[in-house]
CSV table of C-alpha atoms (C1' of nucleotides) in Angstrom, one decimal:
chain,number,residue,atom,x,y,z
A,29,MET,CA,97.6,85.4,125.5
A,30,VAL,CA,95.6,88.6,125.4
A,31,SER,CA,92.5,87.9,123.6
A,32,THR,CA,91.3,84.3,123.8
A,33,THR,CA,87.6,84.7,123.0
A,34,SER,CA,86.2,84.4,119.6
A,35,SER,CA,83.6,86.7,120.0
A,36,SER,CA,84.5,88.0,116.5
A,37,GLN,CA,83.6,91.5,117.9
A,38,SER,CA,85.6,93.8,115.4
A,39,ASP,CA,88.5,95.6,117.5
A,40,LEU,CA,87.8,98.7,115.7
A,41,LEU,CA,83.9,98.4,116.9
A,42,LEU,CA,85.3,97.8,120.6
A,43,ALA,CA,87.8,100.5,120.3
A,44,ILE,CA,84.9,103.2,120.0
A,45,GLU,CA,82.7,101.6,122.3
A,46,ASP,CA,85.2,101.7,125.1
A,47,GLN,CA,84.9,105.3,124.4
A,48,GLY,CA,81.2,105.3,124.9
A,49,HIS,CA,79.9,105.4,121.8
A,50,ARG,CA,77.4,102.9,121.1
A,51,HIS,CA,77.2,99.4,119.1
A,52,THR,CA,75.2,100.2,115.9
A,53,GLU,CA,74.5,98.0,113.1
A,54,THR,CA,76.0,100.7,110.7
A,55,ARG,CA,79.2,100.9,112.6
A,56,ARG,CA,79.6,97.1,112.5
A,57,LEU,CA,78.8,97.4,108.7
A,58,VAL,CA,81.8,100.2,108.5
A,59,ALA,CA,84.1,98.4,110.6
A,60,GLU,CA,83.8,95.5,108.5
A,61,ALA,CA,84.4,97.2,105.1
A,62,ILE,CA,87.2,98.5,106.8
A,63,GLU,CA,88.7,95.0,108.0
A,64,ALA,CA,87.8,93.5,104.7
A,65,SER,CA,89.7,96.4,102.6
A,66,PRO,CA,93.3,95.4,101.5
A,67,GLU,CA,96.1,97.8,102.7
A,68,SER,CA,94.9,101.1,102.7
A,69,PHE,CA,91.8,102.6,101.5
A,70,THR,CA,89.6,105.9,100.8
A,71,ALA,CA,86.4,107.1,102.4
A,72,GLU,CA,84.8,107.0,99.3
A,73,GLU,CA,85.6,103.4,98.7
A,74,ILE,CA,83.9,102.7,101.7
A,75,CYS,CA,80.8,104.8,100.7
A,76,ALA,CA,81.0,102.7,97.3
A,77,GLN,CA,80.6,99.2,99.1
A,78,LEU,CA,78.1,100.3,101.5
A,79,PRO,CA,75.4,102.1,99.3
A,80,ALA,CA,73.0,101.6,102.2
A,81,VAL,CA,75.2,103.7,104.6
A,82,GLY,CA,75.1,107.6,104.3
A,83,ARG,CA,78.2,109.1,103.1
A,84,ALA,CA,77.9,111.4,106.1
A,85,THR,CA,78.0,108.5,108.4
A,86,VAL,CA,80.8,106.9,107.0
A,87,TYR,CA,82.7,109.7,107.5
A,88,ARG,CA,81.6,110.3,110.9
A,89,THR,CA,82.5,106.7,111.5
A,90,LEU,CA,86.0,106.9,110.6
A,91,LYS,CA,86.4,109.8,112.4
A,92,LEU,CA,85.4,108.1,115.6
A,93,PHE,CA,88.0,105.3,114.8
A,94,LEU,CA,90.5,108.0,114.1
A,95,SER,CA,90.1,109.4,117.7
A,96,ALA,CA,90.0,106.2,119.2
A,97,ASP,CA,93.4,105.5,117.4
A,98,VAL,CA,92.3,102.3,115.6
A,99,LEU,CA,92.6,103.9,112.6
A,100,CYS,CA,95.0,106.4,110.5
A,101,LYS,CA,94.8,108.8,108.1
A,102,VAL,CA,97.7,109.2,105.7
A,103,THR,CA,98.5,111.6,102.9
A,104,LEU,CA,99.8,110.6,99.7
A,105,PRO,CA,102.5,112.8,98.0
A,106,ASP,CA,99.8,114.4,95.7
A,107,GLY,CA,97.8,115.3,98.7
A,108,ALA,CA,95.0,112.6,98.6
A,109,PRO,CA,94.0,111.1,102.1
A,110,ARG,CA,93.7,107.6,102.6
A,111,TYR,CA,93.1,105.6,105.7
A,112,ALA,CA,94.4,102.7,107.2
A,113,ILE,CA,94.0,100.4,110.3
A,114,ASP,CA,96.2,101.3,113.0
A,115,THR,CA,97.7,98.5,115.2
A,116,GLY,CA,100.4,100.5,117.1
A,117,GLY,CA,100.5,101.8,120.2
A,118,ARG,CA,101.3,104.9,121.2
A,119,HIS,CA,103.1,107.4,119.1
A,120,HIS,CA,104.3,106.4,115.9
A,121,HIS,CA,104.8,107.3,112.1
A,122,HIS,CA,103.6,105.8,108.8
A,123,SER,CA,105.3,104.5,105.8
A,124,ILE,CA,103.0,104.2,102.6
A,125,CYS,CA,103.8,102.5,99.8
A,126,THR,CA,103.1,104.8,96.8
A,127,SER,CA,102.4,101.8,94.6
A,128,CYS,CA,100.2,99.3,96.5
A,129,GLY,CA,99.0,101.5,99.2
A,130,ALA,CA,100.1,99.7,102.1
A,131,VAL,CA,100.6,101.5,105.1
A,132,SER,CA,103.2,100.3,107.9
A,133,GLU,CA,104.1,101.6,111.3
A,134,PHE,CA,107.4,102.6,112.8
A,135,ARG,CA,108.6,103.5,116.0
A,136,ALA,CA,109.1,106.9,116.1
A,137,SER,CA,112.1,107.0,118.7
A,138,THR,CA,114.2,107.8,115.8
A,139,VAL,CA,112.1,110.8,114.5
A,140,GLU,CA,112.1,112.1,118.2
A,141,ARG,CA,115.9,112.2,118.4
A,142,VAL,CA,116.2,114.2,115.3
A,143,LEU,CA,113.4,116.7,116.4
A,144,ARG,CA,115.3,117.2,119.8
A,145,ALA,CA,118.3,118.0,117.3
A,146,LEU,CA,116.2,120.1,115.7
A,147,GLU,CA,115.0,122.0,118.7
A,148,ARG,CA,118.2,123.6,118.4
A,149,GLU,CA,118.4,124.7,114.7
A,150,VAL,CA,114.6,125.7,114.6
A,151,GLU,CA,113.6,129.1,115.9
A,152,GLY,CA,111.1,129.0,118.5
A,153,GLU,CA,109.4,126.1,120.7
A,154,ILE,CA,108.6,123.0,118.7
A,155,THR,CA,105.0,121.9,119.5
A,156,GLY,CA,104.3,119.5,116.8
A,157,HIS,CA,105.3,117.8,113.7
A,158,ARG,CA,104.0,115.6,110.8
A,159,MET,CA,105.9,113.0,108.9
A,160,GLU,CA,105.2,110.8,106.1
A,161,ILE,CA,107.5,108.4,104.7
A,162,TYR,CA,106.9,107.3,100.9
A,163,VAL,CA,108.1,103.9,100.1
A,164,ARG,CA,108.0,101.3,97.2
A,165,CYS,CA,107.5,98.1,99.7
A,166,GLY,CA,109.1,94.7,99.6
A,167,LYS,CA,106.3,92.9,97.6
A,168,CYS,CA,106.2,96.0,95.0
A,169,GLN,CA,109.7,95.7,94.3
A,170,SER,CA,110.1,92.0,93.5
A,171,GLY,CA,106.4,91.4,92.2
A,172,ALA,CA,106.2,92.4,88.2
A,173,ALA,CA,104.3,95.7,87.7
A,174,ASN,CA,102.1,97.1,90.3
B,9,MET,CA,127.3,140.4,95.8
B,10,VAL,CA,124.7,138.6,93.6
B,11,SER,CA,122.2,140.9,92.8
B,12,THR,CA,122.9,144.8,92.5
B,13,THR,CA,120.3,145.6,89.9
B,14,SER,CA,117.5,147.7,91.3
B,15,SER,CA,115.0,146.6,88.5
B,16,SER,CA,112.6,146.2,91.0
B,17,GLN,CA,111.6,142.9,89.3
B,18,SER,CA,110.0,140.2,91.2
B,19,ASP,CA,112.2,137.3,92.2
B,20,LEU,CA,109.1,135.3,92.0
B,21,LEU,CA,108.1,136.7,88.4
B,22,LEU,CA,111.9,136.1,87.2
B,23,ALA,CA,111.7,132.5,88.3
B,24,ILE,CA,108.5,131.6,86.4
B,25,GLU,CA,110.3,133.6,83.1
B,26,ASP,CA,113.3,131.3,83.2
B,27,GLN,CA,111.0,128.4,83.1
B,28,GLY,CA,109.8,129.8,79.9
B,29,HIS,CA,106.4,131.2,81.1
B,30,ARG,CA,105.3,134.6,79.9
B,31,HIS,CA,105.9,137.9,82.2
B,32,THR,CA,102.1,139.2,82.4
B,33,GLU,CA,100.3,141.9,84.3
B,34,THR,CA,98.2,139.5,86.1
B,35,ARG,CA,101.0,137.5,87.1
B,36,ARG,CA,102.9,140.7,88.6
B,37,LEU,CA,100.0,141.4,90.4
B,38,VAL,CA,100.0,138.1,91.9
B,39,ALA,CA,103.7,138.0,92.7
B,40,GLU,CA,103.0,141.5,94.6
B,41,ALA,CA,100.3,140.5,96.6
B,42,ILE,CA,102.5,137.5,97.4
B,43,GLU,CA,105.4,139.7,98.4
B,44,ALA,CA,103.4,141.9,100.3
B,45,SER,CA,102.0,139.5,102.4
B,46,PRO,CA,103.2,138.8,105.8
B,47,GLU,CA,104.1,135.4,107.1
B,48,SER,CA,102.5,133.1,105.1
B,49,PHE,CA,98.9,133.2,103.5
B,50,THR,CA,96.2,131.3,101.3
B,51,ALA,CA,95.1,131.3,98.1
B,52,GLU,CA,92.0,132.7,99.1
B,53,GLU,CA,93.3,135.7,100.6
B,54,ILE,CA,95.2,136.4,97.5
B,55,CYS,CA,91.8,136.1,95.6
B,56,ALA,CA,90.3,138.5,97.9
B,57,GLN,CA,93.3,141.2,97.4
B,58,LEU,CA,92.9,140.9,93.8
B,59,PRO,CA,89.1,140.9,92.8
B,60,ALA,CA,90.0,141.7,89.7
B,61,VAL,CA,92.1,138.5,89.1
B,62,GLY,CA,90.2,135.0,88.2
B,63,ARG,CA,90.4,132.6,91.2
B,64,ALA,CA,91.2,130.1,88.6
B,65,THR,CA,94.3,132.3,87.7
B,66,VAL,CA,95.5,132.8,91.2
B,67,TYR,CA,95.8,129.1,91.3
B,68,ARG,CA,97.3,128.4,88.3
B,69,THR,CA,99.9,131.3,89.2
B,70,LEU,CA,100.6,129.9,92.6
B,71,LYS,CA,101.2,126.4,90.9
B,72,LEU,CA,103.7,128.0,88.6
B,73,PHE,CA,105.4,129.6,91.7
B,74,LEU,CA,105.7,126.3,93.5
B,75,SER,CA,106.9,124.1,90.6
B,76,ALA,CA,109.7,126.8,90.1
B,77,ASP,CA,110.5,126.5,93.7
B,78,VAL,CA,109.9,130.2,94.7
B,79,LEU,CA,107.1,129.3,96.8
B,80,CYS,CA,106.1,126.7,99.2
B,81,LYS,CA,103.0,125.0,100.6
B,82,VAL,CA,102.8,123.9,103.8
B,83,THR,CA,99.9,122.2,105.9
B,84,LEU,CA,99.0,123.2,109.3
B,85,PRO,CA,98.2,120.5,111.8
B,86,ASP,CA,94.3,121.1,111.0
B,87,GLY,CA,94.9,119.9,107.5
B,88,ALA,CA,94.5,123.6,106.1
B,89,PRO,CA,97.1,124.7,103.5
B,90,ARG,CA,99.1,127.7,103.4
B,91,TYR,CA,101.4,129.0,101.0
B,92,ALA,CA,104.8,131.2,101.7
B,93,ILE,CA,107.8,132.4,99.6
B,94,ASP,CA,110.4,129.9,99.6
B,95,THR,CA,114.1,131.5,99.6
B,96,GLY,CA,116.2,128.4,100.5
B,97,GLY,CA,118.1,126.3,98.0
B,98,ARG,CA,117.8,122.8,97.4
B,99,HIS,CA,116.2,120.4,99.6
B,100,HIS,CA,114.8,121.4,102.9
B,101,HIS,CA,111.9,121.6,105.4
B,102,HIS,CA,109.7,124.3,106.7
B,103,SER,CA,108.8,125.3,110.3
B,104,ILE,CA,105.3,126.9,110.7
B,105,CYS,CA,104.4,129.0,113.7
B,106,THR,CA,101.0,127.7,114.4
B,107,SER,CA,100.2,131.2,116.2
B,108,CYS,CA,101.4,133.8,113.5
B,109,GLY,CA,101.8,131.6,110.6
B,110,ALA,CA,105.5,132.6,110.2
B,111,VAL,CA,107.0,129.7,108.3
B,112,SER,CA,110.8,129.3,108.0
B,113,GLU,CA,113.3,126.8,106.4
B,114,PHE,CA,115.9,124.6,108.0
B,115,ARG,CA,118.4,122.6,106.5
B,116,ALA,CA,117.3,118.8,106.0
B,117,SER,CA,120.8,117.3,106.9
B,118,THR,CA,119.6,116.0,110.2
B,119,VAL,CA,116.4,114.5,108.7
B,120,GLU,CA,118.3,113.5,106.2
B,121,ARG,CA,120.3,111.2,108.4
B,122,VAL,CA,117.3,110.0,110.0
B,123,LEU,CA,115.9,109.1,106.8
B,124,ARG,CA,119.0,107.0,106.4
B,125,ALA,CA,118.6,105.3,109.7
B,126,LEU,CA,114.9,104.5,108.9
B,127,GLU,CA,116.0,102.7,105.7
B,128,ARG,CA,116.8,99.7,108.1
B,129,GLU,CA,113.8,100.1,110.2
B,130,VAL,CA,111.2,100.5,107.3
B,131,GLU,CA,110.6,97.6,104.8
B,132,GLY,CA,111.1,98.8,101.4
B,133,GLU,CA,113.0,101.5,99.6
B,134,ILE,CA,112.2,104.8,100.8
B,135,THR,CA,111.2,107.0,97.5
B,136,GLY,CA,110.0,110.3,99.3
B,137,HIS,CA,108.8,112.0,102.8
B,138,ARG,CA,106.8,114.5,104.0
B,139,MET,CA,107.7,116.4,107.0
B,140,GLU,CA,106.3,119.6,108.7
B,141,ILE,CA,107.6,121.2,112.2
B,142,TYR,CA,105.0,123.0,114.0
B,143,VAL,CA,106.3,125.7,116.3
B,144,ARG,CA,105.7,128.7,118.4
B,145,CYS,CA,107.9,131.2,117.3
B,146,GLY,CA,110.1,133.5,119.3
B,147,LYS,CA,108.1,136.5,118.5
B,148,CYS,CA,104.7,134.8,119.8
B,149,GLN,CA,106.6,133.5,122.9
B,150,SER,CA,108.0,136.9,123.9
B,151,GLY,CA,104.8,139.0,122.4
B,152,ALA,CA,101.7,139.0,124.6
B,153,ALA,CA,98.6,137.1,123.0
B,154,ASN,CA,98.7,136.2,119.2
C,2,DA,C1',57.5,93.8,126.5
C,3,DT,C1',57.2,99.0,126.4
C,4,DG,C1',58.2,103.2,127.2
C,5,DT,C1',61.4,107.2,127.4
C,6,DT,C1',65.7,109.1,126.5
C,7,DT,C1',69.3,110.0,123.9
C,8,DA,C1',72.5,108.7,120.2
C,9,DT,C1',72.6,108.2,116.0
C,10,DC,C1',71.3,107.9,111.2
C,11,DG,C1',70.3,109.5,106.2
C,12,DA,C1',69.3,113.1,103.0
C,13,DT,C1',70.8,117.3,102.0
C,14,DA,C1',73.1,121.3,101.6
C,15,DC,C1',77.1,123.6,102.3
C,16,DA,C1',82.1,124.7,102.8
C,17,DA,C1',86.8,124.6,101.4
C,18,DG,C1',90.4,124.0,97.9
C,19,DG,C1',91.3,123.0,93.8
C,20,DT,C1',91.0,121.6,88.6
C,21,DA,C1',88.6,121.3,83.4
C,22,DT,C1',86.8,123.8,79.6
C,23,DC,C1',86.4,127.2,76.6
C,24,DA,C1',85.9,131.4,74.2
C,25,DA,C1',88.3,136.0,74.5
C,26,DA,C1',91.9,138.9,75.5
C,27,DA,C1',97.0,139.6,76.0
C,28,DC,C1',101.7,138.5,74.5
C,29,DA,C1',106.0,138.2,71.7
C,30,DG,C1',108.1,138.1,67.6
C,31,DG,C1',108.3,139.6,62.9
D,10,DC,C1',100.2,145.7,62.6
D,11,DC,C1',99.4,140.7,62.0
D,12,DT,C1',99.5,136.4,63.8
D,13,DG,C1',100.1,132.3,66.3
D,14,DT,C1',100.6,130.8,71.1
D,15,DT,C1',99.8,131.8,75.8
D,16,DT,C1',97.0,133.4,79.4
D,17,DT,C1',93.1,134.8,81.4
D,18,DG,C1',88.4,134.9,83.6
D,19,DA,C1',83.7,132.7,83.9
D,20,DT,C1',81.9,129.1,85.1
D,21,DA,C1',81.0,124.3,86.1
D,22,DC,C1',82.5,120.9,88.3
D,23,DC,C1',85.6,117.6,91.5
D,24,DT,C1',87.2,115.8,96.0
D,25,DT,C1',87.0,115.8,100.9
D,26,DG,C1',84.8,116.4,103.9
D,27,DT,C1',81.3,119.1,107.8
D,28,DA,C1',76.6,121.4,109.5
D,29,DT,C1',71.8,120.8,109.9
D,30,DC,C1',67.9,118.3,110.8
D,31,DG,C1',63.8,115.4,111.1
D,32,DA,C1',63.5,110.2,111.5
D,33,DT,C1',65.4,105.9,113.6
D,34,DA,C1',67.2,103.1,116.9
D,35,DA,C1',70.1,102.0,121.0
D,36,DA,C1',70.2,101.5,125.9
D,37,DC,C1',68.1,101.2,129.7
D,38,DA,C1',64.7,101.4,133.4
D,39,DT,C1',60.8,100.0,134.5
DNA sequence: ATGTTTATCGATACAAGGTATCAAAACAGG
DNA sequence: CCTGTTTTGATACCTTGTATCGATAAACAT
């Protein structure tokens, strides 16, 4: 058992506090809104849910969560960005359901293997990559419309 | 030999004419500017090179080239979009030199193999993907700064 | 409790990359 | 040359953020 306390402290919040950032009411509100969001969400959705919090602050806070690796930012096929809670550990990739927006993570091992293979095919040294998998998730396949 | 004529008709232009779009002076200018661009370029760079052409028109024309598959749009690690001439055939991916902006294509076969492997790991049916490989190209490795 | 320091906040303006609108101009075909 | 359809440029607007900056609120030590 890793966590037995019922302090109800948001994991998001804890993560940025661990990075030395202050615990503020505003950040708690943002974290709460994120945690209450289903699947994935947009920054503007959070802004709309928290009219008392400035737009800039919402973006700033999302950025903090991103850099603490507790939030991820994905890009839909049309280029629209969405955020989702990032539960996984180190390096991984995301699959996004284009129907409901659900984001899930998968281990990157297979991908890493490909990159190594590509190292022979690509001219130059690979310094990074970006990858997104678009899916139609189980729920959306079985469930009616959506 | 596929093309022996020296009609000097831009491939870009021909491609969109094949899609039923008109041949216009403006589009020729945009195609010319693109073909004169080294490596990759931004939409705003084209706008700056062609002050006589409206910004909206530049974007519209780039979009036409994109949908005719003669142009590709890539995203740098920081999210900035760039365009590059797309010479390859059907499905492929791009590697972008983060140092000089050179974009090259590589066959997607290896990637496709991974996707099939991922189909087991990912919940749901894969409907698409996005992939970008960032490199430091040969020229930039050997050449001094850059 | 209170002060003091520093981080954070909200409002606002601005930036980048596009898209919608719409009257005017340019094509293409007869 | 006429005419119908595309295309164009100007302009306004949209989305997704980021910079600025005076006001506010944490954190910490008195």
